[in-house]
Amino acid sequence: MTMKSFALAALAALALIACQPDAPEQAPYDPAHDYYSYANSDAYVTEHLLLDLEVDFEARALIGTATLRLRTLQLGAPTVVLDTRDLVIEGARVGLQGGAREAVEFELGERHELLGQPLTVTLPKGFDPQGGFELEISYRTTPGASALQWLPPELTAGGQLPLVFSQSQAIHARSWVPLQDTPAVRMTYEATLRTPENMLALMSADNDPLTPRSGVYQFEMPQPIPSYLLAIAAGNLFFAPIGEDTGVYAEPELLQASAYEFAETQDMLDLAEQRYGPYDWGRYDLLILPPAFPYGGMENPRLSFITPSVLAGDRSLVSLIAHELAHSWSGNLVTNATWRDIWLNEGTTSYLEARLMEELFSKDRADEERVLAWNGLQADVLSVPPQFQPLAPKVLPEHGEGPAQGMQYAKGQFFLEHLERLFGRERFDPFIMAYFQAFAWQSITTETFLDYLDEHLLSTYPGIYTRAQAGEWLYEPGVPADFQPPVSATLAAAAAAASDFAAGSLALHALDLGDWSPHAVVNFINNLPAELSPAQLTALDEAFAFSASANAEISRAWFIQVAQRRYEPAYAAMQAHLGRHGRMKLIVPVYAALDQNGVDGELARELFQANKSRYHPIAVDAVQSVLP
Ligand code: BES
Ligand code: ZN
C-alpha cells in the first residue's frame, strides 16, 4: 500500500459502518456540493478577507480580527454560516461597506470531529445588504489548531527562536480563520501581522524580499484564491535570491544549502510560463521549513512551503519544486470546486511536473519518476477499496478528509498521458494551455472538465477517443486496459539487479550503485525479494550505507524494508529516521510496516509516543490512523 492510500483505507472501514441498514435516509449524492463545508455560500459569498492578527508565541495563538466582505447572492437570508474549528469567538459585527458596524448575535454549533463547528451569525432585523456587507469577527486560535504548528526553538535549525507555520489544505484554514472554507469560493485578501520584532512573517501573498524586520508586516493578495491557499509563517527567516523573480526563505542555517539545491527554480518558472501560459502571480519564492512540516510541499501561491528533507545536496529531489510550481496553473489558477475533484489539482499537476522534468532534464529522468509513480499506482489498485478508485469518487465527510489520499495523483497523471499519446503533443499541448485560460481564476468540477475535454479535444478530433472512454478513468475503478504503462531501462535494470543479487547470480562487487540515479537505487531497494537473508542485507548496508543515506527517498525505501523484515541491526538508524523527519511520507509507512511485521507493534507505539511532540497535528493523526 502506498502512503497516500493509508489514511483512506483506514477510513474506508468507517464508511462500512456508516452504511448499516438502519442508517437514516440521505439526499442523493450531489457531485457539485461541497460536503466538507458548513458555510451557506449559496446565500453570501466572500469576495475579500482582511486579517489583523498578533502572532503570540507565548500563548501559541493568533489573536485579532477577520473581516469578510460578503456579496449577497440570495436576498433575505437571515444568517451567515462560517466554518470554524477550535476557535474562540469573541464577537461579531456587521456593517455596510465603509459604514458603521453593529454587534450581532452569533452561535457556535456542535463540534464535528472532521468538519469543526459552524459559526452562525444572525443579521440584524431590517438589515438589507443588497449589494453586500462586511462581517467582522474578533477571535483567537487555540494551541491545538490543526493547521498551525508552533515549534519551540529546539525544533528549529537555529535553536534560538520559535517558529510557526500553517498548513491549510484541505480543510484546516478554518482552524486559524473563521471563513467559508470551501474551494468553490475565491477571495482576495490583505493582512497585517504583528510578531516579535526580531522575526520575519510571511504569507501566501506579496512578500517583499527587502522588507525591514520591524515586527509589523503588511500583505496584499490581489489575485482571488480559495481558502485552502491561505498561509502564514513566522520565525527567524531570511531571504536569498535564486533568479530574477525567484528566491528562497529559510532559517540562516539552511539558507545557502537551500539556494544551492533549488537553483533551477527560475529555469523551471521560465519553462512553465512558455508551456502553460503567463505566471500571473508576481514572484515565485520557496519557504524551506523545519523537518516537522508534514508534507513534501504545499503550493501556497507565490510562496511554496517545502520540506527540508529534499535538501539531498545533489538537486536530485527537485521534482517536488516542479510539482509545487506547476500548481500555479493546475490548482491555484484553475481550482477543484470540491475535494472530490482533487484529481484536477493533483493529477494534472503530476502530469505537468513530469513534462517539466522531461524538458528541463531528460526523458530518462522523467521516465524514472513516471515508473515509480506507476509502481505506486499498481499497489494502490490492489489495496484501495474499489469505490475510492475512480478519479472522481463519491466521497462524504464520514470517509475522511476528502479523497486526497486516494489514487488521484498517479491515475490523474496517466489519464492525461494517455490522452497525450492518443492525440499527440501537437494537439494536446494547446488543449491544456487553452484549458488554463478558459477557466483561469475559477473553481470547477470534474464534469465541467469532461464537457470541456469533449468539446475541445474529443469532438474536435473525432474517432480517436470517446467521452465514455474518458468516463472510465473518471468514474470506474482501476486503470483502463488500453493504457500503455511507462518504461525506464534504468529502473528495470535496478529491479533485475535486486533479484539477481538475491539469487546469488550477481555479486556485491558487481553492483555499481554509485553510478545509479537515486531513483534507480530506490527501485533496487523496493524490489529486494522477500527471501533475502540478513547476511545479504548486512552486506548491502555495509557496501552502500543505506542506513546513513543523505537522500530521504532512499532512507524511506530502506527503512520500510528494515521494518518489514525485522532487520534489527538497522533499528537504531531507523529510530533516528523517525525522530529526524516529520514529513508523513517518510514516517507513516515505516510505523505501519513495524506494526504489521507481527512483532513490533509495541515498539512502533513507543517510538511514536517519544516522537509525537515533534510532529505536526496532521502527521500525528496520520500516524495514529495506521497504529489503531
Ligand atoms: N497540495 C499537495 C499537498 C496536499 C494534498 C495537502 C492534499 C493536503 C491535502 C502538494 O502539492 C503535494 O502534492 N505534495 C506532495 C508532493 C509530491 C507529490 C511531489 C507531497 O507532499 O508529498
Ligand atoms: Zn500537489
XYZ file of C-alpha atoms and ligand atoms in Angstrom:
651
model
C 0.000 0.000 0.000
C 1.403 3.404 -0.832
C 1.449 6.200 1.680
C -1.344 8.161 0.024
C -3.797 5.331 0.466
C -3.099 4.554 4.129
C -5.463 7.033 5.668
C -8.032 6.230 3.027
C -8.026 2.517 3.761
C -8.371 3.121 7.484
C -11.237 5.484 6.888
C -12.971 3.194 4.430
C -13.690 0.958 7.400
C -15.736 3.808 8.842
C -17.654 4.047 5.604
C -18.864 0.488 6.049
C -20.162 1.326 9.489
C -21.939 4.367 8.088
C -23.776 2.163 5.583
C -25.557 -0.041 8.127
C -29.153 -0.761 7.052
C -30.713 1.369 9.789
C -28.711 4.471 8.801
C -31.058 7.417 8.130
C -32.189 8.173 4.582
C -29.885 10.630 2.835
C -30.379 13.006 -0.043
C -28.848 11.695 -3.289
C -25.148 12.424 -3.709
C -24.595 15.771 -5.419
C -21.197 15.982 -7.149
C -21.241 19.776 -7.191
C -21.897 20.089 -3.453
C -19.028 20.580 -1.004
C -19.762 18.153 1.821
C -16.787 19.491 3.775
C -18.109 22.971 4.497
C -20.940 24.250 6.675
C -20.894 27.682 5.030
C -24.051 28.933 3.307
C -22.026 30.193 0.376
C -25.099 29.877 -1.838
C -26.586 32.874 0.029
C -23.486 35.001 0.710
C -20.085 34.672 -0.860
C -16.758 36.076 0.369
C -15.053 38.466 -2.030
C -12.322 39.814 0.199
C -10.764 38.989 3.549
C -8.959 41.415 5.826
C -6.869 39.929 8.625
C -5.368 41.774 11.535
C -3.538 39.307 13.756
C -0.991 39.209 16.501
C 1.300 36.171 16.426
C 1.590 35.325 20.125
C 4.226 32.621 20.704
C 3.698 32.584 24.478
C 0.005 31.822 24.124
C 0.525 29.805 20.935
C -2.301 31.784 19.414
C -3.181 34.123 16.594
C -5.281 36.887 18.112
C -7.238 39.593 16.321
C -9.921 40.067 13.720
C -11.028 38.669 10.381
C -13.263 40.907 8.310
C -15.103 39.291 5.426
C -16.518 41.371 2.607
C -19.537 39.366 1.526
C -21.600 39.636 -1.611
C -25.293 38.790 -1.420
C -26.493 36.037 -3.719
C -29.854 35.348 -2.043
C -31.804 38.326 -0.761
C -33.175 37.938 2.729
C -31.117 35.017 4.010
C -31.206 35.753 7.770
C -27.862 34.225 8.781
C -24.289 33.859 7.631
C -22.763 30.484 8.433
C -18.959 30.208 8.527
C -16.609 27.305 9.110
C -14.513 27.228 12.275
C -12.517 24.640 14.145
C -11.385 25.095 17.743
C -11.570 28.911 17.521
C -12.558 31.149 20.423
C -15.020 33.676 19.014
C -15.115 36.928 20.957
C -17.528 38.999 18.918
C -19.220 39.593 15.584
C -20.157 42.913 13.996
C -21.719 43.782 10.673
C -21.970 46.926 8.614
C -22.376 48.134 5.078
C -19.072 48.708 3.361
C -17.375 51.771 4.811
C -20.276 52.348 7.231
C -20.594 51.931 10.990
C -20.668 48.374 12.327
C -23.016 46.980 14.920
C -22.575 43.987 17.188
C -24.685 40.978 16.234
C -25.616 37.640 17.756
C -23.605 34.561 16.927
C -23.572 30.937 17.911
C -21.120 28.075 17.566
C -22.783 24.780 16.657
C -21.901 21.270 17.733
C -18.330 20.167 17.023
C -17.902 17.581 14.267
C -14.649 15.626 14.553
C -13.685 16.321 10.955
C -15.578 19.466 9.995
C -15.294 21.550 13.149
C -18.083 23.877 14.230
C -20.431 26.025 12.153
C -20.464 29.660 13.304
C -23.915 31.101 12.711
C -24.141 34.892 12.674
C -27.638 36.379 12.781
C -28.082 39.506 10.709
C -29.983 42.386 12.350
C -33.690 42.743 11.589
C -34.191 45.153 8.727
C -30.570 44.920 7.665
C -30.737 44.988 3.892
C -27.381 44.010 2.424
C -28.415 44.095 -1.205
C -25.033 44.624 -2.752
C -23.082 43.157 0.107
C -21.700 43.954 3.551
C -18.813 43.448 5.917
C -18.700 40.929 8.729
C -16.007 41.394 11.346
C -15.163 38.523 13.688
C -12.939 39.014 16.745
C -11.314 35.739 17.674
C -8.292 33.811 18.783
C -6.942 30.438 17.792
C -6.290 27.680 20.330
C -2.895 25.965 20.813
C -4.073 22.729 19.197
C -5.268 24.423 15.952
C -4.969 21.694 13.327
C -3.457 23.985 10.686
C -0.762 25.501 12.874
C 2.409 24.118 14.269
C 4.058 26.185 16.984
C 7.632 24.967 17.053
C 9.690 25.622 20.164
C 13.267 26.826 19.493
C 14.740 23.335 19.874
C 12.740 22.090 16.881
C 14.179 24.744 14.567
C 17.547 24.696 12.809
C 18.847 27.644 14.814
C 17.557 26.518 18.184
C 17.183 30.114 19.440
C 13.765 31.374 18.344
C 10.386 29.667 17.959
C 8.718 29.342 14.574
C 5.121 28.921 13.454
C 3.697 27.805 10.122
C 0.315 26.840 8.696
C -0.951 24.006 6.505
C -4.496 24.873 5.438
C -5.211 22.238 2.789
C -7.588 20.542 2.773
C -9.949 21.874 5.461
C -7.699 23.338 8.157
C -7.909 27.041 7.240
C -10.990 27.131 9.484
C -8.745 26.369 12.468
C -6.983 29.729 12.111
C -9.538 31.959 10.346
C -13.345 31.872 10.571
C -14.379 31.740 6.914
C -16.181 29.959 4.117
C -13.768 27.050 3.954
C -14.628 25.655 0.541
C -12.502 25.720 -2.623
C -15.595 26.794 -4.560
C -15.272 30.308 -3.094
C -12.384 32.573 -4.149
C -11.380 35.764 -2.414
C -8.647 38.354 -2.438
C -7.068 39.227 0.895
C -4.937 41.680 2.815
C -3.365 41.235 6.213
C -1.440 42.910 8.989
C 0.620 40.612 11.181
C 2.397 41.571 14.399
C 5.288 39.377 15.535
C 8.181 39.743 17.975
C 10.494 42.375 16.478
C 13.331 40.052 15.514
C 11.144 37.787 13.434
C 10.004 37.806 9.846
C 6.406 36.987 8.921
C 5.488 35.602 5.502
C 2.195 34.811 3.807
C 0.877 33.374 0.559
C 0.887 36.942 -0.732
C 3.149 39.767 -1.952
C 6.179 39.116 0.248
C 8.863 41.750 -0.318
C 12.371 40.253 -0.052
C 13.668 43.645 1.118
C 11.091 44.264 3.827
C 12.675 45.652 7.010
C 12.407 43.437 10.102
C 10.084 45.620 12.115
C 7.704 43.154 13.724
C 4.772 44.627 11.782
C 4.114 43.184 8.351
C 1.568 44.115 5.700
C 0.424 41.780 2.962
C -1.752 42.028 -0.050
C -3.078 39.241 -2.221
C -4.813 40.805 -5.215
C -5.456 37.500 -7.000
C -8.592 35.674 -5.816
C -7.706 32.400 -4.072
C -9.617 29.601 -2.352
C -9.298 29.403 1.437
C -7.009 26.359 1.436
C -4.286 28.526 -0.097
C -4.203 30.933 2.838
C -0.838 30.522 4.510
C 1.272 32.095 7.204
C 4.721 31.547 8.720
C 6.857 33.490 11.189
C 10.267 32.824 12.625
C 13.952 33.540 12.220
C 13.642 33.599 8.442
C 15.905 35.179 5.846
C 15.889 35.522 2.074
C 18.342 34.513 -0.640
C 17.699 35.241 -4.331
C 17.695 32.476 -6.943
C 16.722 34.272 -10.172
C 15.038 37.470 -11.169
C 11.579 36.539 -9.867
C 12.539 33.623 -7.645
C 14.177 33.143 -4.288
C 14.221 31.146 -1.117
C 13.363 31.886 2.519
C 14.798 29.737 5.293
C 16.461 29.918 8.653
C 20.010 31.223 8.159
C 21.469 27.785 8.932
C 19.738 26.325 5.854
C 19.791 29.303 3.527
C 22.911 28.549 1.485
C 22.170 24.858 1.087
C 18.618 25.736 0.026
C 19.702 28.301 -2.546
C 22.088 25.700 -3.986
C 19.594 22.823 -4.001
C 16.852 24.839 -5.688
C 18.986 26.926 -8.040
C 16.975 25.575 -11.003
C 13.731 27.190 -9.816
C 13.948 30.218 -12.116
C 14.514 27.946 -15.128
C 11.502 25.901 -14.104
C 9.373 29.033 -13.875
C 10.534 30.327 -17.257
C 9.817 26.999 -18.917
C 6.418 26.591 -17.277
C 5.373 30.044 -18.498
C 6.384 29.191 -22.050
C 4.438 25.944 -21.983
C 1.360 26.718 -19.916
C 0.807 30.442 -20.207
C 1.741 33.522 -18.183
C 2.517 33.248 -14.484
C 0.175 35.954 -13.243
C 1.092 35.885 -9.563
C 4.155 38.142 -9.267
C 7.175 36.487 -7.632
C 7.656 32.766 -7.029
C 9.549 32.012 -3.827
C 10.137 28.936 -1.672
C 9.986 28.692 2.090
C 12.114 25.875 3.489
C 10.572 24.811 6.777
C 11.887 22.717 9.675
C 11.548 18.904 9.428
C 8.162 18.984 11.178
C 6.451 20.240 8.012
C 4.066 17.322 7.362
C 4.117 17.338 3.541
C 6.763 17.337 0.862
C 5.481 20.644 -0.360
C 2.434 22.883 -0.341
C 1.636 25.131 -3.271
C 0.794 28.272 -1.313
C 0.570 30.945 -4.008
C 3.756 32.985 -4.587
C 5.423 31.064 -1.759
C 5.517 27.258 -1.847
C 6.178 25.683 1.540
C 8.841 22.964 1.246
C 10.159 20.172 3.470
C 13.892 20.307 4.265
C 14.035 16.552 3.582
C 14.586 17.305 -0.125
C 17.913 19.007 0.684
C 19.806 15.964 -0.600
C 22.827 18.054 -1.578
C 22.726 16.949 -5.210
C 19.489 18.505 -6.541
C 18.106 15.011 -7.120
C 14.709 15.600 -5.497
C 13.707 18.855 -7.206
C 10.761 17.285 -8.999
C 8.978 18.410 -5.833
C 9.638 22.035 -6.816
C 8.418 21.367 -10.366
C 5.275 19.942 -8.787
C 4.523 22.839 -6.438
C 5.341 25.370 -9.152
C 3.041 23.606 -11.636
C 0.199 24.047 -9.138
C 0.373 27.759 -10.005
C -1.632 26.680 -13.073
C -3.319 23.420 -12.079
C -4.856 24.110 -8.693
C -4.178 27.743 -7.946
C -5.324 29.222 -11.265
C -7.880 26.510 -12.109
C -9.099 25.027 -8.840
C -11.053 21.935 -7.833
C -14.555 23.064 -6.854
C -14.872 20.367 -4.175
C -12.397 17.903 -2.634
C -13.959 15.145 -4.647
C -12.445 16.833 -7.717
C -8.943 16.951 -6.247
C -7.544 14.940 -9.149
C -7.997 18.146 -11.203
C -5.389 19.695 -8.890
C -3.073 16.807 -8.111
C -3.375 14.602 -11.202
C -2.964 17.499 -13.609
C -0.060 18.835 -11.555
C 1.675 15.443 -11.543
C 1.298 15.404 -15.322
C 2.796 18.897 -15.700
C 5.557 18.054 -13.215
C 6.685 15.120 -15.385
C 6.588 17.256 -18.519
C 8.709 19.958 -16.886
C 11.214 17.384 -15.603
C 11.433 15.836 -19.054
C 12.147 19.090 -20.812
C 14.396 20.596 -18.173
C 16.475 17.471 -17.541
C 15.827 14.412 -19.690
C 13.217 11.934 -20.788
C 15.132 9.229 -18.934
C 14.913 11.070 -15.644
C 11.213 11.857 -16.123
C 10.521 8.247 -17.090
C 12.210 7.002 -13.921
C 9.812 9.186 -11.938
C 6.865 8.021 -14.048
C 7.711 4.372 -13.388
C 7.945 4.955 -9.627
C 4.508 6.614 -9.807
C 3.178 3.699 -11.871
C 4.504 1.172 -9.343
C 2.728 3.063 -6.582
C -0.491 3.189 -8.582
C -0.413 -0.563 -9.169
C -0.044 -1.155 -5.450
C -2.999 1.173 -4.843
C -5.198 -0.639 -7.353
C -4.675 -3.767 -5.264
C -5.262 -2.169 -1.875
C -7.632 0.800 -2.221
C -11.312 -0.213 -1.980
C -12.862 -0.064 -5.479
C -15.371 2.647 -4.599
C -12.445 5.046 -3.973
C -10.555 4.183 -7.138
C -12.382 6.443 -9.611
C -10.658 9.796 -10.176
C -13.937 11.394 -9.101
C -15.267 9.078 -6.385
C -18.347 9.740 -4.293
C -16.867 10.975 -1.058
C -18.751 12.058 2.014
C -17.230 13.554 5.179
C -17.640 10.238 7.001
C -14.956 8.837 4.758
C -12.223 11.121 5.980
C -10.692 14.335 4.900
C -11.622 14.378 1.266
C -10.287 11.954 -1.294
C -6.790 13.495 -1.223
C -5.291 10.226 -0.042
C -6.531 8.129 -2.944
C -5.144 7.434 -6.383
C -5.743 10.917 -7.765
C -2.088 11.774 -8.321
C -0.790 8.949 -10.489
C -4.098 7.908 -12.025
C -4.841 11.513 -12.978
C -1.345 11.897 -14.417
C -1.662 8.753 -16.515
C -5.147 9.699 -17.724
C -3.652 12.851 -19.215
C -0.592 10.973 -20.524
C -2.973 8.530 -22.197
C -4.796 11.387 -23.935
C -1.459 12.943 -24.850
C -0.307 9.730 -26.533
C -3.598 9.245 -28.413
C -3.913 12.811 -29.689
C -0.234 13.701 -29.921
C 1.525 16.523 -28.122
C 0.904 18.873 -31.038
C -2.818 18.723 -30.230
C -2.743 18.021 -26.541
C -0.381 20.837 -25.503
C -2.521 23.630 -26.997
C -5.584 21.981 -25.452
C -4.085 22.111 -21.944
C -2.925 25.696 -22.381
C -6.387 26.732 -23.607
C -7.976 24.889 -20.682
C -5.991 27.001 -18.195
C -7.025 30.179 -19.991
C -10.672 29.130 -20.236
C -11.043 28.509 -16.505
C -8.453 30.916 -15.099
C -9.363 32.123 -11.567
C -12.298 29.723 -11.433
C -13.160 26.651 -9.390
C -14.541 23.795 -11.485
C -15.903 20.275 -11.102
C -14.848 17.105 -12.900
C -17.988 17.370 -15.031
C -17.011 20.840 -16.263
C -13.608 19.418 -17.215
C -15.230 16.498 -19.046
C -17.517 18.812 -21.017
C -14.552 20.967 -21.999
C -12.467 17.924 -22.918
C -15.275 16.564 -25.033
C -15.849 19.803 -26.871
C -12.242 20.897 -27.391
C -10.396 17.618 -27.878
C -12.551 14.507 -28.265
C -15.122 16.020 -30.637
C -12.635 18.300 -32.362
C -10.638 15.253 -33.463
C -13.379 12.633 -33.746
C -12.805 8.901 -33.915
C -9.860 8.774 -31.514
C -11.372 8.544 -28.035
C -14.951 8.759 -26.788
C -16.474 10.596 -23.875
C -17.482 7.230 -22.434
C -13.867 6.045 -22.559
C -12.711 9.159 -20.722
C -15.507 8.494 -18.260
C -13.919 5.130 -17.394
C -10.932 6.929 -15.874
C -13.178 9.342 -14.022
C -15.904 7.058 -12.739
C -14.585 3.466 -12.730
C -12.025 1.737 -10.516
C -8.665 0.537 -11.818
C -6.852 1.688 -14.953
C -8.327 1.118 -18.445
C -6.696 -1.846 -20.186
C -5.543 0.091 -23.247
C -3.214 2.303 -21.198
C 0.455 1.772 -22.052
C 2.456 1.959 -18.822
C 5.687 3.981 -18.683
C 9.016 2.170 -19.008
C 12.501 3.010 -17.812
C 15.502 0.917 -18.784
C 17.481 2.044 -15.733
C 14.703 1.181 -13.292
C 14.127 -2.159 -14.978
C 17.856 -2.889 -14.661
C 17.743 -1.923 -10.990
C 14.836 -4.287 -10.327
C 16.619 -7.096 -12.188
C 19.796 -6.456 -10.210
C 17.809 -6.798 -6.982
C 16.570 -10.280 -7.864
C 19.911 -11.369 -9.342
C 21.710 -10.260 -6.206
C 19.220 -12.109 -4.012
C 19.540 -15.249 -6.137
C 23.326 -15.114 -5.870
C 23.842 -14.678 -9.607
C 25.087 -11.098 -9.220
C 27.960 -10.455 -6.823
C 28.061 -7.481 -4.497
C 31.193 -6.041 -6.114
C 29.440 -6.128 -9.496
C 26.671 -3.863 -8.222
C 27.633 -0.363 -9.371
C 25.099 1.573 -7.312
C 27.478 4.505 -7.097
C 26.748 5.268 -10.746
C 22.990 4.934 -10.456
C 20.409 7.680 -10.075
C 18.795 7.889 -6.608
C 15.526 6.736 -8.239
C 17.226 3.567 -9.500
C 18.586 2.933 -6.017
C 15.068 3.352 -4.601
C 13.731 0.881 -7.154
C 16.525 -1.562 -6.309
C 15.584 -1.413 -2.614
C 11.851 -1.665 -3.330
C 12.433 -4.784 -5.411
C 14.611 -6.740 -2.978
C 12.881 -10.130 -2.815
C 11.310 -11.344 0.411
C 13.742 -14.230 0.836
C 16.848 -12.020 1.075
C 18.974 -13.205 4.015
C 20.036 -10.969 6.914
C 23.638 -11.530 5.820
C 22.770 -10.112 2.394
C 21.086 -7.105 3.987
C 24.192 -6.533 6.088
C 26.399 -6.787 3.027
C 24.259 -4.223 1.200
C 24.177 -1.787 4.086
C 27.936 -2.089 4.613
C 28.649 -1.543 0.937
C 26.164 1.265 0.235
C 25.409 2.756 3.665
C 21.648 2.891 3.064
C 21.113 3.419 6.791
C 23.146 6.619 6.620
C 21.887 7.923 3.260
C 21.549 11.691 2.855
C 18.771 11.070 0.342
C 15.477 10.851 2.235
C 13.773 8.834 -0.533
C 16.484 6.173 -0.230
C 16.187 6.223 3.582
C 12.422 5.849 3.299
C 12.616 2.861 0.955
C 15.333 1.252 3.091
C 13.678 1.677 6.471
C 10.380 0.305 5.151
C 12.333 -2.836 4.217
C 14.150 -2.822 7.557
C 10.833 -2.687 9.428
C 9.060 -5.244 7.222
C 11.922 -7.728 7.513
C 12.739 -7.019 11.160
C 16.357 -6.309 10.209
C 17.410 -5.344 13.714
C 20.994 -4.201 13.015
C 19.450 -1.124 11.349
C 16.848 -0.431 14.050
C 18.908 2.300 15.711
C 19.236 4.124 12.398
C 15.521 3.569 11.711
C 14.643 5.101 15.071
C 16.837 8.094 14.273
C 14.994 8.461 10.935
C 11.629 8.546 12.739
C 12.951 11.224 15.072
C 14.629 13.317 12.394
C 11.731 13.618 9.955
C 8.163 14.817 10.371
C 7.109 14.538 6.721
C 4.295 11.996 6.644
C 5.504 10.225 3.516
C 8.792 9.423 5.254
C 7.461 8.227 8.596
C 3.918 6.845 8.247
C 4.843 3.800 6.119
C 7.714 2.924 8.468
C 5.413 2.936 11.502
C 2.874 0.901 9.515
C 5.497 -1.656 8.451
C 6.685 -2.026 12.050
C 3.143 -2.556 13.256
C 2.459 -5.084 10.515
C 5.602 -7.213 10.886
C 3.829 -9.185 13.582
C 6.261 -8.387 16.399
C 6.956 -4.674 16.683
C 3.528 -3.145 17.255
C 4.553 -2.152 20.766
C 7.856 -0.690 19.601
C 6.037 1.331 16.933
C 3.727 2.801 19.564
C 6.607 3.562 21.948
C 8.579 5.317 19.234
C 5.504 7.272 18.226
C 4.921 8.405 21.821
C 8.548 9.511 22.046
C 8.417 11.468 18.771
C 4.861 12.764 18.858
C 5.680 16.187 20.270
C 7.901 16.810 17.260
C 5.184 16.017 14.708
C 2.570 18.333 13.209
C -1.070 17.741 14.337
C -1.890 16.449 10.828
C 1.015 13.974 10.959
C 0.013 12.832 14.456
C -3.431 11.969 13.063
C -1.916 10.145 10.109
C 0.398 8.001 12.257
C -2.466 7.267 14.630
C -4.580 6.047 11.731
C -2.018 3.298 10.976
C -1.430 2.465 14.666
C -5.007 1.962 15.797
N -1.200 20.016 -2.378
C -0.379 18.912 -2.048
C -0.370 18.600 -0.587
C -1.722 18.250 -0.015
C -2.647 17.483 -0.716
C -2.044 18.687 1.249
C -3.885 17.191 -0.170
C -3.276 18.396 1.798
C -4.202 17.651 1.096
C 1.039 19.114 -2.550
O 1.120 19.792 -3.758
C 1.610 17.761 -2.815
O 1.093 17.086 -3.659
N 2.648 17.386 -2.122
C 3.328 16.134 -2.344
C 4.410 16.381 -3.345
C 4.679 15.349 -4.330
C 3.565 14.580 -4.912
C 5.680 15.810 -5.371
C 3.905 15.693 -1.016
O 3.758 16.415 -0.034
O 4.480 14.625 -0.947
Zn 0.301 18.594 -5.316
